[in-house]
PDB file of C-alpha atoms in Angstrom:
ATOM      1  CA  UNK A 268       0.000   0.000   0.000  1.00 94.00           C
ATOM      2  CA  UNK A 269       1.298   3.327  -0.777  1.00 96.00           C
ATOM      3  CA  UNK A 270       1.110   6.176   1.308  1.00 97.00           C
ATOM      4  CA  UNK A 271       2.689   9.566   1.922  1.00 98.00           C
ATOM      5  CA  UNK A 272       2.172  11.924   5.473  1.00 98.00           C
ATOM      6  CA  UNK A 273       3.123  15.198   5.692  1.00 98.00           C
ATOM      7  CA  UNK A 274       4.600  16.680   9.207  1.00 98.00           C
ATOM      8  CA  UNK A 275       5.929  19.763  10.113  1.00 95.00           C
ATOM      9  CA  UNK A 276       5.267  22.839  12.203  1.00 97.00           C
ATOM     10  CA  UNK A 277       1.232  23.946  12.262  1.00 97.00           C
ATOM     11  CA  UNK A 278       2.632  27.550  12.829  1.00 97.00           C
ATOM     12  CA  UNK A 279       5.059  30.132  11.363  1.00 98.00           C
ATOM     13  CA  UNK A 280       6.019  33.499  12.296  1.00 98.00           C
ATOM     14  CA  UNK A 281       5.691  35.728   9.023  1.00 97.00           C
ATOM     15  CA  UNK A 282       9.182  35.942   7.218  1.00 97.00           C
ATOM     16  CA  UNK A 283      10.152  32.404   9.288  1.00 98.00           C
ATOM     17  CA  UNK A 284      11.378  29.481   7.360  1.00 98.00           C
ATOM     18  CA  UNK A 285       8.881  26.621   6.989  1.00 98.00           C
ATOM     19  CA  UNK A 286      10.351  22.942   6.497  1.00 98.00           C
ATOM     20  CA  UNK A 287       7.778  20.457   5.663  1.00 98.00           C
ATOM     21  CA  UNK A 288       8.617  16.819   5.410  1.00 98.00           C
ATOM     22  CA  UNK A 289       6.745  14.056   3.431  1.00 98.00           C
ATOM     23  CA  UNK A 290       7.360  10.852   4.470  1.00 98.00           C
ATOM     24  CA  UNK A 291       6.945   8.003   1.963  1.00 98.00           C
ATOM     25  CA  UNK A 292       6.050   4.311   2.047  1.00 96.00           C
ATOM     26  CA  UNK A 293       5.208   1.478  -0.650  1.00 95.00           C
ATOM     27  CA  UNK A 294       7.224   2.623  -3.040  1.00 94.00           C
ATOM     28  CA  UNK A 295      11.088   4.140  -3.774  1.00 93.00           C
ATOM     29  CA  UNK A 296      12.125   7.718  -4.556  1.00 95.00           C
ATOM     30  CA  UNK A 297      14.481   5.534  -6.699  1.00 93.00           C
ATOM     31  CA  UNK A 298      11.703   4.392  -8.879  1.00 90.00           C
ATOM     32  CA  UNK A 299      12.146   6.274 -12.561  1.00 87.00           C
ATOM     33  CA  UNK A 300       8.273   6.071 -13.379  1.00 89.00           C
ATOM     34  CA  UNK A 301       7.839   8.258 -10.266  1.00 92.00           C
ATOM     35  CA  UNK A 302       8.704  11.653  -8.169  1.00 96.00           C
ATOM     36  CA  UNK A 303       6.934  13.244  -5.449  1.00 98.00           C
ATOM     37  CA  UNK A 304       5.523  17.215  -5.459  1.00 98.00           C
ATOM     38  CA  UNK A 305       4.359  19.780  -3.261  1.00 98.00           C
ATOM     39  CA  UNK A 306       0.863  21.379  -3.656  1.00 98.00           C
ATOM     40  CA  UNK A 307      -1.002  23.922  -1.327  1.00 98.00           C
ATOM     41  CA  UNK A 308      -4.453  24.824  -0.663  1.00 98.00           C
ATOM     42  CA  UNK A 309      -5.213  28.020   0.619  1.00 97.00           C
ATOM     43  CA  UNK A 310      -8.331  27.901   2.594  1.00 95.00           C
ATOM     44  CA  UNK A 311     -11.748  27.517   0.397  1.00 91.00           C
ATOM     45  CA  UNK A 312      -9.191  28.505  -2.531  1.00 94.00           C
ATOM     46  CA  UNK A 313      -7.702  26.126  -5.318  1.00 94.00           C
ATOM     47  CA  UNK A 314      -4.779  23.925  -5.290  1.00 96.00           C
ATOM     48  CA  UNK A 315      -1.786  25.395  -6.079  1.00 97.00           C
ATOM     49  CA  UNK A 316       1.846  23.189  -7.495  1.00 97.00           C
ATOM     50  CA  UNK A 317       4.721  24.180  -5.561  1.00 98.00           C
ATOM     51  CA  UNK A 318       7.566  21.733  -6.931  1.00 97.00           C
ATOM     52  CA  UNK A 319       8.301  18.484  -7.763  1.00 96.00           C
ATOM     53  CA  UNK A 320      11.366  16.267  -7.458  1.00 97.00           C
ATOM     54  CA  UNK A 321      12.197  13.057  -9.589  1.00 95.00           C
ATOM     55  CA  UNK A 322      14.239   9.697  -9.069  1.00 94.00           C
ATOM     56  CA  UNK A 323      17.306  11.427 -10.183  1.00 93.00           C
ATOM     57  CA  UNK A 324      16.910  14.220  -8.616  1.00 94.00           C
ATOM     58  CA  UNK A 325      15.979  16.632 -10.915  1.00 95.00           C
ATOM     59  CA  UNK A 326      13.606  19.408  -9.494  1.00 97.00           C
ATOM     60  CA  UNK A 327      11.162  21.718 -10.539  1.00 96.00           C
ATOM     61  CA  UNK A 328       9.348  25.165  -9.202  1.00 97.00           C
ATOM     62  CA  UNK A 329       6.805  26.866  -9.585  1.00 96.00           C
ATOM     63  CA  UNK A 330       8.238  30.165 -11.006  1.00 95.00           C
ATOM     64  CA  UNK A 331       6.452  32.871  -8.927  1.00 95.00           C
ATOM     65  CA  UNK A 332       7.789  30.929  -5.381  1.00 97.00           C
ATOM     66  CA  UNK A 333      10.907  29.831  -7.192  1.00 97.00           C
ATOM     67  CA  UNK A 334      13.120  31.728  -5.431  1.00 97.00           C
ATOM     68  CA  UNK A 335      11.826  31.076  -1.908  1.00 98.00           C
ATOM     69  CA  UNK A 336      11.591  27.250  -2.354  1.00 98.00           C
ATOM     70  CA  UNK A 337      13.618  24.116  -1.967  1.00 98.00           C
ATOM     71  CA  UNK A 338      13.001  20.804  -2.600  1.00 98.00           C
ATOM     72  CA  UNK A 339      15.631  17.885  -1.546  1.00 98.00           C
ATOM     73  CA  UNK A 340      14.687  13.766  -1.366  1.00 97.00           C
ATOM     74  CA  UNK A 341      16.571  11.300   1.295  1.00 96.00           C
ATOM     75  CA  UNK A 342      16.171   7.894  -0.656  1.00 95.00           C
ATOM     76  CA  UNK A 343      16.966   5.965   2.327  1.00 95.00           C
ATOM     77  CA  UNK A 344      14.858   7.307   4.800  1.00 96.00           C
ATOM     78  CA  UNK A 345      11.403   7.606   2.468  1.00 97.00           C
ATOM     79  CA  UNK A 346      11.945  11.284   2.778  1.00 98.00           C
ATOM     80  CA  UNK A 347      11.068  14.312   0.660  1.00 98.00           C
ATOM     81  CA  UNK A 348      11.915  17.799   1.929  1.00 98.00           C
ATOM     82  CA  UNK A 349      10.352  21.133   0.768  1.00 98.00           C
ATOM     83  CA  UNK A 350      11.586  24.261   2.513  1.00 98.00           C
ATOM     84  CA  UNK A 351      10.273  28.052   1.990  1.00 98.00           C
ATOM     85  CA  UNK A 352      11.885  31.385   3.127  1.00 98.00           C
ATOM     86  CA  UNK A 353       9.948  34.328   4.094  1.00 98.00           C
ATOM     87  CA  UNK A 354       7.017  32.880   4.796  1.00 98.00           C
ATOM     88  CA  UNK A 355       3.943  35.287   4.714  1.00 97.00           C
ATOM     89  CA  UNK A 356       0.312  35.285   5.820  1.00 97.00           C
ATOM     90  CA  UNK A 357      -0.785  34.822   2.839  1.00 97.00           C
ATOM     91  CA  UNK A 358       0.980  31.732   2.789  1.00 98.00           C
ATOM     92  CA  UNK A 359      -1.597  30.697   5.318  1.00 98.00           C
ATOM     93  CA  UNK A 360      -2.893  27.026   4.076  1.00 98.00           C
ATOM     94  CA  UNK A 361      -2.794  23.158   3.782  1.00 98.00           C
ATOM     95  CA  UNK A 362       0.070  21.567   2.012  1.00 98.00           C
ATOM     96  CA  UNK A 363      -0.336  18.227   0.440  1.00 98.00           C
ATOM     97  CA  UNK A 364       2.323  15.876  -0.714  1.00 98.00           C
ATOM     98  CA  UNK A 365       1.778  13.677  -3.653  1.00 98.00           C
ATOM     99  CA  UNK A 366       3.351  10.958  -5.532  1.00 97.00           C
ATOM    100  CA  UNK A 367       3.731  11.874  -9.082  1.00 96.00           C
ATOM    101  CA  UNK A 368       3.097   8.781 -11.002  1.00 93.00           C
ATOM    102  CA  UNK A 369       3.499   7.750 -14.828  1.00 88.00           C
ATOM    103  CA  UNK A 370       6.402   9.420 -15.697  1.00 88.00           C
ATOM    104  CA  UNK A 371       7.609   7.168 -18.376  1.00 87.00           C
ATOM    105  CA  UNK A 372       7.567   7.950 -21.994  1.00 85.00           C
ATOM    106  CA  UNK A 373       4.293   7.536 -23.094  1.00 83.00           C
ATOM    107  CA  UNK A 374       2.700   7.581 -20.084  1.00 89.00           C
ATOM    108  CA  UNK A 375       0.474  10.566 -18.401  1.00 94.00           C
ATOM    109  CA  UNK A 376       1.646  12.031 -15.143  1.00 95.00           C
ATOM    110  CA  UNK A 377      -0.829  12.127 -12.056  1.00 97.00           C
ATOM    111  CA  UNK A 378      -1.149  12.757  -8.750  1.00 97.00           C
ATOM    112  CA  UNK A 379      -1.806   9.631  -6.701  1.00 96.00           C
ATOM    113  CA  UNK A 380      -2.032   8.633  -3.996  1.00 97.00           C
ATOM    114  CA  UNK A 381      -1.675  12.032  -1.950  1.00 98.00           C
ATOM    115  CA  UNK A 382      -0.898  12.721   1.298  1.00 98.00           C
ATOM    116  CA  UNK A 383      -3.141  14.103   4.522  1.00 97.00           C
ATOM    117  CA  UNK A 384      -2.067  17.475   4.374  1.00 98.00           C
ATOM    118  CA  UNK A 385      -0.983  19.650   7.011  1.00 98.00           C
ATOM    119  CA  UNK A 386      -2.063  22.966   8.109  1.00 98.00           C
ATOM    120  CA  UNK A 387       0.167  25.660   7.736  1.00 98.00           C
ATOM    121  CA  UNK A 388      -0.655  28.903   9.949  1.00 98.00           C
ATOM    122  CA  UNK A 389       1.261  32.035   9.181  1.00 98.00           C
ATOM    123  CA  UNK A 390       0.880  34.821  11.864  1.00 97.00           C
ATOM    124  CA  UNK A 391       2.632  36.514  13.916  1.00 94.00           C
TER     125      UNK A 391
ATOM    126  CA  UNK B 183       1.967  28.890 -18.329  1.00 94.00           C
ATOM    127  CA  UNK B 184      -1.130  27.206 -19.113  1.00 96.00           C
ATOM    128  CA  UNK B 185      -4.186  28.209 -17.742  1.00 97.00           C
ATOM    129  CA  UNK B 186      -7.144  26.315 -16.757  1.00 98.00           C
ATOM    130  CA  UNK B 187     -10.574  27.129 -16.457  1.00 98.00           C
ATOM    131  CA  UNK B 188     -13.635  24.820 -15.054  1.00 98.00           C
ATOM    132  CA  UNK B 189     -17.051  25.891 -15.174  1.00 97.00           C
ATOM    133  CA  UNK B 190     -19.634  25.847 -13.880  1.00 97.00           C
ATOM    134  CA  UNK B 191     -17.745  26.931 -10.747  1.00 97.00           C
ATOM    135  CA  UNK B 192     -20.763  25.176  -8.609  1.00 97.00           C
ATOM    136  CA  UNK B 193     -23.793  23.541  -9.535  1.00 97.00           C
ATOM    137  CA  UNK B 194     -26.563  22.077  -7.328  1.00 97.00           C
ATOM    138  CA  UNK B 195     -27.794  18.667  -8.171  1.00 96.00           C
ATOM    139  CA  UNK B 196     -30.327  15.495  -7.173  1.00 95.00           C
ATOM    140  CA  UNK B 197     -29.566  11.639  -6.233  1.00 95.00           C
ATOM    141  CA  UNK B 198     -29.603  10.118  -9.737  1.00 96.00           C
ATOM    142  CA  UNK B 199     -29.030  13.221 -11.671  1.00 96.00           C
ATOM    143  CA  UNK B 200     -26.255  13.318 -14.628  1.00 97.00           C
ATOM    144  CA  UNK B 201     -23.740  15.788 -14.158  1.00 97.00           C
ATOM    145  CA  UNK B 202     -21.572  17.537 -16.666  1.00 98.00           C
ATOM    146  CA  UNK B 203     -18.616  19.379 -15.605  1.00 98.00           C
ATOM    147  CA  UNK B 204     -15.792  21.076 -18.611  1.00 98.00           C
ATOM    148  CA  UNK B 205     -12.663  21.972 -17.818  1.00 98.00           C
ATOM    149  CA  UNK B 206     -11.063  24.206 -20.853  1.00 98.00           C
ATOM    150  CA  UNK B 207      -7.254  24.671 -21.066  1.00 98.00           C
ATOM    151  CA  UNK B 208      -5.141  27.982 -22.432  1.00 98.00           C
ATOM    152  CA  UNK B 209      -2.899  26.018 -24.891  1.00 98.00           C
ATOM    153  CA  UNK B 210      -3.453  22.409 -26.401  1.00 97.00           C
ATOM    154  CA  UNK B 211      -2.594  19.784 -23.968  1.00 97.00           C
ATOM    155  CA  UNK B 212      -3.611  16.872 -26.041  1.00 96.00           C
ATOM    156  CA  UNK B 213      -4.698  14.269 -23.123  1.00 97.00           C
ATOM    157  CA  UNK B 214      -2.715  15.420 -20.580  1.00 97.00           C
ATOM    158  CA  UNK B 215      -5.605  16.231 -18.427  1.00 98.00           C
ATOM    159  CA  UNK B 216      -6.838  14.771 -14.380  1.00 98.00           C
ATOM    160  CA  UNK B 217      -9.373  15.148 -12.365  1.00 98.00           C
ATOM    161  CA  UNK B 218      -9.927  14.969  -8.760  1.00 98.00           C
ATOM    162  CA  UNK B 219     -12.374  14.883  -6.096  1.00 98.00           C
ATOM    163  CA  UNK B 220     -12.027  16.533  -3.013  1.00 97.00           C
ATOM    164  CA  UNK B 221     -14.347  16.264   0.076  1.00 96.00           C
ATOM    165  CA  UNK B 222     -14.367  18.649   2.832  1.00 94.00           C
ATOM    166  CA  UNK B 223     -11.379  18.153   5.182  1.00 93.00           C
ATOM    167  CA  UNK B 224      -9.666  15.600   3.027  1.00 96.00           C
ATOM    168  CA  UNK B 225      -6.995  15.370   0.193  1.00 96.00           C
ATOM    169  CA  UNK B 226      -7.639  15.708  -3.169  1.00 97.00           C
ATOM    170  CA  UNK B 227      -8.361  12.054  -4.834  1.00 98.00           C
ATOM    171  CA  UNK B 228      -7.350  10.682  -8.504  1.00 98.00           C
ATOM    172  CA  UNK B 229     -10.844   9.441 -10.721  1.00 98.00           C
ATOM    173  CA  UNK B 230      -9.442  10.071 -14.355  1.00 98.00           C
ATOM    174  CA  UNK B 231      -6.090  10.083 -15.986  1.00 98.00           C
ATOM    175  CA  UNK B 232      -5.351  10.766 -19.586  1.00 97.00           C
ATOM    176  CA  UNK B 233      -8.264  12.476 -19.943  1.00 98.00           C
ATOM    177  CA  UNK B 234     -10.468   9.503 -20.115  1.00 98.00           C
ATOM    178  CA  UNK B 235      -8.690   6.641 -18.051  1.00 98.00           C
ATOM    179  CA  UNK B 236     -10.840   5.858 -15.204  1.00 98.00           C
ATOM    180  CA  UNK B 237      -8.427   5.058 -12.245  1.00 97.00           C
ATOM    181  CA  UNK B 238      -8.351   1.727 -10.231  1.00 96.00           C
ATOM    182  CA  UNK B 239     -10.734   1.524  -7.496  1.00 97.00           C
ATOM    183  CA  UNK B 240     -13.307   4.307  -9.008  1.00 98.00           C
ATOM    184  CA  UNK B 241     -17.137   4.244 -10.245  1.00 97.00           C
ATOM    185  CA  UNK B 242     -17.553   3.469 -14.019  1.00 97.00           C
ATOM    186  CA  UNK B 243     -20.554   6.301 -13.195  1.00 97.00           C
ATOM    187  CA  UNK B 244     -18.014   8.684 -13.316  1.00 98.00           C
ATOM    188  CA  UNK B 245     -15.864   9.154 -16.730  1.00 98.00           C
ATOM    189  CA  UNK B 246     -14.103  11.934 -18.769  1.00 98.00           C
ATOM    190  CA  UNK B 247     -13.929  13.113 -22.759  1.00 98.00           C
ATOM    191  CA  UNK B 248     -12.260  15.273 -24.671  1.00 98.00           C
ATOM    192  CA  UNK B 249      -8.583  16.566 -26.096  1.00 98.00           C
ATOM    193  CA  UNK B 250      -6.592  19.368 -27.222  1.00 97.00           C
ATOM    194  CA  UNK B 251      -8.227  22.299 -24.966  1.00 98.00           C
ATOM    195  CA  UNK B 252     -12.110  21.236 -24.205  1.00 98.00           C
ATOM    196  CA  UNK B 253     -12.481  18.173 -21.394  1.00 98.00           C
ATOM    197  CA  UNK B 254     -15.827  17.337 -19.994  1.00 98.00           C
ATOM    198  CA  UNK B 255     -16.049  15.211 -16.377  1.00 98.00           C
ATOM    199  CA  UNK B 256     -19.233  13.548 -16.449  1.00 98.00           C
ATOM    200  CA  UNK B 257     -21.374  11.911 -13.743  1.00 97.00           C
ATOM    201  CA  UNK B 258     -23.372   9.668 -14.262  1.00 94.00           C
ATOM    202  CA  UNK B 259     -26.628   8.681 -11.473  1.00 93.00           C
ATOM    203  CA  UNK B 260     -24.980  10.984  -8.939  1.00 96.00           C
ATOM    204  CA  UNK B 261     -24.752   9.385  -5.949  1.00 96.00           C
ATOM    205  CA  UNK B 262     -24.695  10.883  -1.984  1.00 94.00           C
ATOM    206  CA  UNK B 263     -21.055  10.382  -1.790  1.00 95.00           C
ATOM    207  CA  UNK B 264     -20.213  12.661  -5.058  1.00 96.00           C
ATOM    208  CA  UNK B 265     -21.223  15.840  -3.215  1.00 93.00           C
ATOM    209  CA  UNK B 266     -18.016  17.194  -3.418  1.00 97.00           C
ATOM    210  CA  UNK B 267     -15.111  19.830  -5.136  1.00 97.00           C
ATOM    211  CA  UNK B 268     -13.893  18.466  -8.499  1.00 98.00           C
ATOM    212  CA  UNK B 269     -10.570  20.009 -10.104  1.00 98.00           C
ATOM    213  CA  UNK B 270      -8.866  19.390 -13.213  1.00 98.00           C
ATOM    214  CA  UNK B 271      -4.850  19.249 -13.696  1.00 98.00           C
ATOM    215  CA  UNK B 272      -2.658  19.421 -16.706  1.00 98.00           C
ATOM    216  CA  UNK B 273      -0.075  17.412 -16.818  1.00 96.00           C
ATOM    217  CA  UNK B 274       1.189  18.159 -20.628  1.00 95.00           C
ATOM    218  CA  UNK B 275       4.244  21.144 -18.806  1.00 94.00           C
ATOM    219  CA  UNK B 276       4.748  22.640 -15.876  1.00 93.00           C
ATOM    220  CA  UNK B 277       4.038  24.524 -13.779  1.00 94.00           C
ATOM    221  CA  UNK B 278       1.486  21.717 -13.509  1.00 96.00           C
ATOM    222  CA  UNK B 279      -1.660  23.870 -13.182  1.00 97.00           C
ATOM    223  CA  UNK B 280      -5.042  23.139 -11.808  1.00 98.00           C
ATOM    224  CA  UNK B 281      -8.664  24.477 -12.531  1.00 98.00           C
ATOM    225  CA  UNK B 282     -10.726  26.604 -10.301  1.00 97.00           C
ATOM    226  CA  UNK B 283     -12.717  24.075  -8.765  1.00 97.00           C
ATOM    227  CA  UNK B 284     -16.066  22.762  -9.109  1.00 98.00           C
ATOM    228  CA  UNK B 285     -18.442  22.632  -6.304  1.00 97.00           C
ATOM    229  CA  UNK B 286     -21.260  19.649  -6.667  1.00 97.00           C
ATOM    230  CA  UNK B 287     -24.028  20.096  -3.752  1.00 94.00           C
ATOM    231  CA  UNK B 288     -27.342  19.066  -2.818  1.00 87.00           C
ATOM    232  CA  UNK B 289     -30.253  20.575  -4.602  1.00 86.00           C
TER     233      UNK B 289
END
């Protein structure tokens, strides 16, 4: 069975650092027909991509929070990392990580299965 | 980046009705299209890939059409447990975008 839990702090101060953690299970971050990404859900609002990292390593960001965001992977601990700087009230909302599946040529990328989520608070 | 739009952005609807949903993209994105249900508190959940694909595990009530920039979600004999948010996601380049939402309630 795959799954994927998010954990991390429920509350930021604004311009903190938030590190979010997704931890994986039922399947590799060494597996080529998969990565893992980041998406957010402000609340009531739409989801939003954030970044994705693949099985060898290659990342991706969304451009407007490009510079404020990091993704890294641990492939021995089940582990995918996403950090942001300057973290804002508006910044206020759940955060989802997702397996990124059907990567292969040919194939059509999805997100399944995703995570819990975890609330993200941003106030001072 | 490509832009999606869903409409309508919430509809109400009756046990047993047939519900149409379209999700239209900025740019072609051939089949590169999802959608997902959401219900209240909990994650977003995979029905269709590809456009059309039905994923393992969900209703053959539900199903999806189209290509290039016009997709249509469909439901079929809604049930109680479909009163939920539906999205659409391209997958054809990121920034991997998603639709506005579309809210299904009770009539």
């Amino acid at each position: 069975q795959v799954t994927l839990k998010e954990s991390g702090p429920v509350w930021v101060k604004p311009t903190e650092t938030l590190t979010l953690t997704c931890t994986v299970s039922g399947f590799s971050l060494n597996n080529a027909r998969m990565g893992v990404s980041w998406v957010r859900q402000a609340p009531g609002k739409a989801l939003e991509w954030l970044a994705h990292i693949l099985s060898n390593d290659e990342k991706s960001y969304s451009e407007s929070l490009k510079s404020r965001l990091t993704i890294s992977k641990d492939t021995s601990k089940g582990q995918v990392v996403l950090t942001m700087t300057n973290m804002d009230p508006v910044d206020t909302g759940t955060y989802f990580c997702a397996r990124l599946s059907g990567l292969m040529f040919g194939e059509f990328p999805r997100f399944d299965p995703w995570g819990q989520g975890t609330l993200v608070t941003v106030s001072s | 980046d490509i832009q999606m739009t869903q409409s309508p952005s919430s509809l109400s609807a009756s046990v047993g009705d047939r519900v149409t949903i379209t999700c239209r993209s900025s740019q072609s994105i051939t089949r590169y299209l999802n959608w997902y249900q959401q219900k209240p508190g909990q994650a977003p959940k995979l029905l269709i890939y590809a456009a059309s694909t039905l994923q393992s595990g969900v209703p053959s009530r539900f199903s999806g059409s189209g290509s290039g920039t016009d997709f249509t979600l469909t439901i079929s004999n809604l049930q109680p447990e479909d009163f939920a948010v539906y999205f659409c996601q391209q997958s054809d380049s990121t920034p991997l975008t998603f639709g506005g939402g579309t809210k299904v309630d009770i009539k």
